């Protein structure tokens, strides 16, 4: 079968199955061979790898993954796509398609069963409506993953890799950078998809750390402090923390900030991950 990255093959498949794109599932299928090759190269997929693909759609990227990986497990929520995938992937014997919601799949169990618990690579053109829960789910649950290489909305990719003091820096930057080192591998325009999304896209690779780059006594508390700090971006850090529903008095917060030499006028976006970790430890011991 000629590859689905050829737009004519994708159009013929839409007609053959009388397929209607489901907006609610974030369906924008890739039709650009150059972009697909870039994703595979960015992910560094080899014949030693098991790859978990989230949302295979018609199987466009799955075809490339099957040719480059040892084994591919693809999880697709839309049951209408299962017969299409049986057809478009019929040439490959190293792929398993699971019809399920990725947010409900026991990914740890799957990796244990299929890869003896060894780390897998996650590669996907993600449904944009659930990008953050999918990525944070993989990171927070410490699923054995070597790297995550995914197409996301360009704006989200910029937020994930943003540094302190920039307009894109926020809770997502800190959450991602606590677990992984992000790197934007490509920017992808809307005309590389059918149907065209109304936003630009980027391929981002997240290299997972063996251990976080900072030490903190209470991870959960640190993320509550980070969320409170960015909830009201125009307020000072001190005001955001005092009004952020945290279990500390105004005096404890002011004292911790002053001990760190942080001026009362500073905003949350000025603080690095290291400073949030230190602030958390000071407040925890207050
Ligand atoms: N990989 C294909 C491609 O690049 O052409 C399709 C990508 S499309 C942006 C996202 C895919 O994710 C769709 O096939 C959609 O049905 C699927 N999807 C959406 N929500 C999902 C979920 N919760 N679990 C698994 N798949 C999902």
Coordinates of C-alpha atoms and ligand atoms in Angstrom, one line a residue:
X1 CA 0.0 0.0 0.0
X2 CA 1.3 3.5 -0.8
X3 CA 1.8 5.5 2.4
X4 CA -0.9 7.7 3.9
X5 CA 1.6 10.6 4.0
X6 CA 0.7 10.9 0.3
X7 CA -2.3 13.3 0.6
X8 CA -4.1 11.4 -2.3
X9 CA -3.9 8.2 -0.3
X10 CA -5.4 9.9 2.7
X11 CA -8.2 11.4 0.6
X12 CA -8.9 8.0 -1.0
X13 CA -9.1 6.5 2.5
X14 CA -11.6 9.2 3.7
X15 CA -13.8 8.3 0.7
X16 CA -13.4 4.6 1.0
X17 CA -14.6 4.6 4.6
X18 CA -16.9 7.6 4.3
X19 CA -15.0 8.9 7.3
X20 CA -16.2 12.1 9.1
X21 CA -13.6 13.9 11.2
X22 CA -14.5 14.3 14.9
X23 CA -13.6 17.7 16.2
X24 CA -14.3 16.4 19.8
X25 CA -11.3 14.0 19.4
X26 CA -9.0 16.6 18.0
X27 CA -8.6 14.8 14.7
X28 CA -6.1 16.5 12.4
X29 CA -4.2 13.9 10.3
X30 CA -0.7 14.5 9.0
X31 CA -0.1 14.4 5.3
X32 CA 3.5 15.5 5.0
X33 CA 6.3 12.9 4.6
X34 CA 9.0 15.4 5.4
X35 CA 7.4 16.2 8.8
X36 CA 6.9 12.5 9.6
X37 CA 10.6 11.7 8.9
X38 CA 11.5 14.6 11.1
X39 CA 9.4 13.2 14.0
X40 CA 10.9 9.7 13.7
X41 CA 14.4 11.2 13.6
X42 CA 13.7 13.5 16.5
X43 CA 12.4 10.6 18.6
X44 CA 15.5 8.6 17.8
X45 CA 13.4 5.4 17.2
X46 CA 15.5 2.3 16.5
X47 CA 14.8 -1.4 16.0
X48 CA 15.5 -1.9 19.7
X49 CA 12.6 0.2 20.7
X50 CA 9.0 -0.4 21.8
X51 CA 7.0 2.7 20.9
X52 CA 3.7 3.8 22.4
X53 CA 1.7 5.9 20.0
X54 CA -1.2 7.9 21.3
X55 CA -4.0 8.5 18.7
X56 CA -2.9 6.8 15.5
X57 CA -5.8 8.2 13.5
X58 CA -5.6 6.5 10.0
X59 CA -2.2 5.1 10.9
X60 CA -0.1 7.6 9.0
X61 CA 2.7 8.0 11.6
X62 CA 2.2 4.3 12.7
X63 CA 3.4 3.2 9.3
X64 CA 6.6 5.0 9.8
X65 CA 6.9 3.8 13.4
X66 CA 6.4 0.2 12.3
X67 CA 9.2 0.4 9.8
X68 CA 11.7 1.9 12.4
X69 CA 10.8 0.4 15.7
X70 CA 10.8 -3.2 17.1
X71 CA 7.2 -3.0 18.3
X72 CA 4.5 -0.4 18.2
X73 CA 1.4 -0.2 20.5
X74 CA -1.1 2.4 19.3
X75 CA -4.0 3.5 21.5
X76 CA -7.0 5.1 19.6
X77 CA -10.2 6.2 21.2
X78 CA -12.4 6.5 18.1
X79 CA -13.9 3.0 17.3
X80 CA -14.7 4.2 13.8
X81 CA -10.9 4.2 13.1
X82 CA -10.3 0.6 14.1
X83 CA -11.4 -1.0 10.8
X84 CA -9.4 1.7 8.9
X85 CA -6.3 0.9 11.0
X86 CA -6.7 -2.9 10.3
X87 CA -6.6 -2.0 6.7
X88 CA -3.8 0.6 6.6
X89 CA -1.5 -1.4 8.9
X90 CA -2.2 -4.9 7.4
X91 CA 1.4 -5.1 6.0
X92 CA 3.0 -4.8 9.5
X93 CA 3.2 -7.6 12.0
X94 CA 4.8 -5.6 14.8
X95 CA 1.8 -3.4 15.7
X96 CA -1.0 -3.7 18.2
X97 CA -3.9 -1.3 18.1
X98 CA -5.9 -0.8 21.4
X99 CA -9.3 0.9 21.2
X100 CA -9.3 2.9 24.4
X101 CA -9.0 6.3 26.0
X102 CA -5.3 6.8 26.7
X103 CA -6.2 8.6 30.0
X104 CA -7.8 5.3 31.2
X105 CA -5.1 2.9 30.0
X106 CA -2.8 1.2 32.6
X107 CA 0.4 2.3 30.7
X108 CA 2.7 1.0 33.4
X109 CA 1.1 -2.5 33.1
X110 CA 1.3 -2.3 29.3
X111 CA 5.0 -1.6 29.4
X112 CA 5.6 -4.3 32.0
X113 CA 3.8 -6.8 29.9
X114 CA 5.2 -5.8 26.5
X115 CA 8.7 -4.5 27.3
X116 CA 9.6 -6.2 30.5
X117 CA 9.3 -2.9 32.3
X118 CA 12.1 -1.4 30.2
X119 CA 11.6 2.3 29.1
X120 CA 9.6 2.9 25.9
X121 CA 9.5 5.9 23.6
X122 CA 6.2 7.8 23.3
X123 CA 5.6 9.3 19.9
X124 CA 2.4 11.0 18.9
X125 CA 0.6 13.7 17.0
X126 CA -1.4 14.5 20.1
X127 CA -5.1 15.5 20.2
X128 CA -4.7 19.1 21.3
X129 CA -7.7 19.2 23.7
X130 CA -5.9 16.9 26.2
X131 CA -2.2 17.6 25.5
X132 CA -1.4 18.7 29.1
X133 CA -3.2 15.8 31.0
X134 CA -1.6 13.2 28.7
X135 CA 1.9 14.6 29.1
X136 CA 1.6 15.4 32.9
X137 CA 0.1 11.9 33.4
X138 CA 3.1 10.3 31.9
X139 CA 5.5 12.5 33.8
X140 CA 3.9 12.5 37.2
X141 CA 3.1 8.7 37.4
X142 CA 6.8 8.0 36.7
X143 CA 5.9 5.6 33.8
X144 CA 9.1 4.0 32.4
X145 CA 9.6 6.3 29.4
X146 CA 12.9 7.2 27.8
X147 CA 11.6 10.2 25.8
X148 CA 8.4 11.7 24.7
X149 CA 8.3 13.2 21.2
X150 CA 5.0 14.8 20.3
X151 CA 3.3 17.3 18.1
X152 CA 1.5 19.9 20.1
X153 CA 0.1 23.4 19.6
X154 CA 3.0 25.7 19.0
X155 CA 2.0 28.0 21.9
X156 CA 2.0 25.0 24.3
X157 CA 5.5 23.9 23.1
X158 CA 6.8 27.4 23.8
X159 CA 5.3 27.3 27.3
X160 CA 6.9 24.0 28.0
X161 CA 10.4 25.1 27.2
X162 CA 10.1 28.7 28.5
X163 CA 12.7 30.2 30.9
X164 CA 12.1 32.4 34.0
X165 CA 11.2 36.0 33.2
X166 CA 9.7 35.4 29.8
X167 CA 6.0 35.8 28.9
X168 CA 5.5 32.1 28.2
X169 CA 6.9 31.0 31.5
X170 CA 4.4 29.5 34.0
X171 CA 3.2 26.5 35.9
X172 CA 3.5 24.2 32.8
X173 CA 7.1 25.2 32.2
X174 CA 8.1 24.4 35.7
X175 CA 6.1 21.1 35.9
X176 CA 7.6 19.9 32.6
X177 CA 11.1 21.0 33.4
X178 CA 11.1 19.3 36.8
X179 CA 10.8 15.9 35.0
X180 CA 12.4 16.5 31.6
X181 CA 14.6 18.6 29.4
X182 CA 12.4 20.0 26.5
X183 CA 13.7 20.7 23.0
X184 CA 11.6 22.0 20.1
X185 CA 12.6 19.9 17.0
X186 CA 10.4 21.4 14.3
X187 CA 7.6 24.0 13.7
X188 CA 4.8 22.7 11.5
X189 CA 2.4 24.8 9.6
X190 CA -1.4 24.0 9.3
X191 CA -1.2 22.9 5.7
X192 CA 0.6 19.7 6.8
X193 CA -2.7 18.3 8.1
X194 CA -6.1 17.3 7.0
X195 CA -8.3 19.1 8.1
X196 CA -6.0 22.1 8.8
X197 CA -5.9 23.2 12.4
X198 CA -6.4 26.9 13.1
X199 CA -3.2 27.1 15.1
X200 CA 0.5 26.5 14.4
X201 CA 2.1 23.3 15.7
X202 CA 5.5 22.2 17.0
X203 CA 7.2 18.9 17.5
X204 CA 8.7 18.9 21.0
X205 CA 11.0 16.2 22.5
X206 CA 11.1 15.7 26.3
X207 CA 14.1 13.9 27.5
X208 CA 13.2 12.4 30.9
X209 CA 15.6 12.9 33.8
X210 CA 16.7 9.9 35.9
X211 CA 16.2 12.3 38.9
X212 CA 14.8 15.8 39.1
X213 CA 17.3 18.7 38.6
X214 CA 16.4 20.1 42.1
X215 CA 15.8 18.5 45.5
X216 CA 12.6 19.4 47.4
X217 CA 11.2 17.8 50.6
X218 CA 7.6 17.9 49.5
X219 CA 7.0 17.7 45.7
X220 CA 3.2 18.1 46.0
X221 CA 3.5 21.2 48.1
X222 CA 5.9 22.7 45.6
X223 CA 3.4 22.3 42.8
X224 CA 0.6 23.8 45.0
X225 CA 2.9 26.8 45.6
X226 CA 3.8 27.1 41.9
X227 CA 0.1 27.0 40.9
X228 CA -0.8 29.6 43.5
X229 CA 2.1 31.8 42.2
X230 CA 0.8 31.9 38.7
X231 CA -3.0 31.9 39.3
X232 CA -3.1 35.7 39.3
X233 CA -0.2 36.7 37.0
X234 CA -0.6 40.4 37.5
X235 CA -0.2 40.2 41.3
X236 CA 3.1 40.1 43.1
X237 CA 4.3 36.7 44.2
X238 CA 3.7 37.7 47.9
X239 CA 0.1 38.6 47.3
X240 CA -0.6 35.5 45.1
X241 CA 0.8 33.2 47.8
X242 CA -1.0 35.0 50.7
X243 CA -4.3 34.7 48.7
X244 CA -3.6 31.3 47.1
X245 CA -5.3 29.1 49.7
X246 CA -2.0 27.7 51.0
X247 CA -1.7 26.4 54.6
X248 CA 0.6 29.3 55.7
X249 CA 0.1 32.7 57.4
X250 CA 1.0 36.0 55.7
X251 CA 3.8 36.3 58.2
X252 CA 5.3 32.9 57.4
X253 CA 5.2 33.7 53.6
X254 CA 6.7 37.2 54.1
X255 CA 9.5 35.7 56.3
X256 CA 10.3 32.9 53.9
X257 CA 10.5 35.4 50.9
X258 CA 12.7 37.8 52.9
X259 CA 15.0 35.0 54.0
X260 CA 15.5 34.2 50.3
X261 CA 16.2 37.9 49.6
X262 CA 13.1 38.2 47.4
X263 CA 11.7 41.7 47.2
X264 CA 7.9 42.1 48.0
X265 CA 7.3 43.5 44.5
X266 CA 8.6 40.4 42.6
X267 CA 6.2 38.4 40.4
X268 CA 6.0 34.6 40.2
X269 CA 7.5 34.5 36.7
X270 CA 10.9 35.8 38.0
X271 CA 11.5 32.6 40.1
X272 CA 13.4 29.6 38.9
X273 CA 12.6 26.0 39.7
X274 CA 15.5 26.0 42.2
X275 CA 14.0 29.0 44.0
X276 CA 10.5 27.4 44.1
X277 CA 12.1 24.3 45.7
X278 CA 13.9 26.4 48.3
X279 CA 10.8 28.4 49.1
X280 CA 8.9 25.2 49.5
X281 CA 11.5 23.8 52.0
X282 CA 11.5 27.1 54.0
X283 CA 7.7 27.2 54.2
X284 CA 7.4 23.5 55.0
X285 CA 9.8 24.0 58.0
X286 CA 8.2 27.4 59.1
Ligands
LIG1 N1 -1.6 10.2 14.5 C1 -2.5 10.6 13.5 C2 -1.8 11.5 12.5 O1 -0.8 12.1 12.8 O2 -2.3 11.6 11.3 C3 -3.7 11.3 14.1 C4 -3.4 12.5 15.0 S1 -4.9 13.4 15.6 C5 -4.1 14.9 15.9 C6 -5.2 12.8 17.2 C7 -5.7 11.3 17.3 O3 -5.9 11.0 18.7 C8 -7.0 11.1 16.6 O4 -7.0 9.9 15.9 C9 -8.0 11.0 17.8 O5 -9.2 10.2 17.5 C10 -7.1 10.3 18.9 N2 -7.6 10.6 20.3 C11 -8.3 11.7 20.7 N3 -8.5 11.6 22.1 C12 -7.9 10.4 22.4 C13 -7.8 9.7 23.7 N4 -8.3 10.2 24.8 N5 -7.2 8.5 23.7 C14 -6.6 8.0 22.6 N6 -6.7 8.6 21.4 C15 -7.3 9.8 21.3

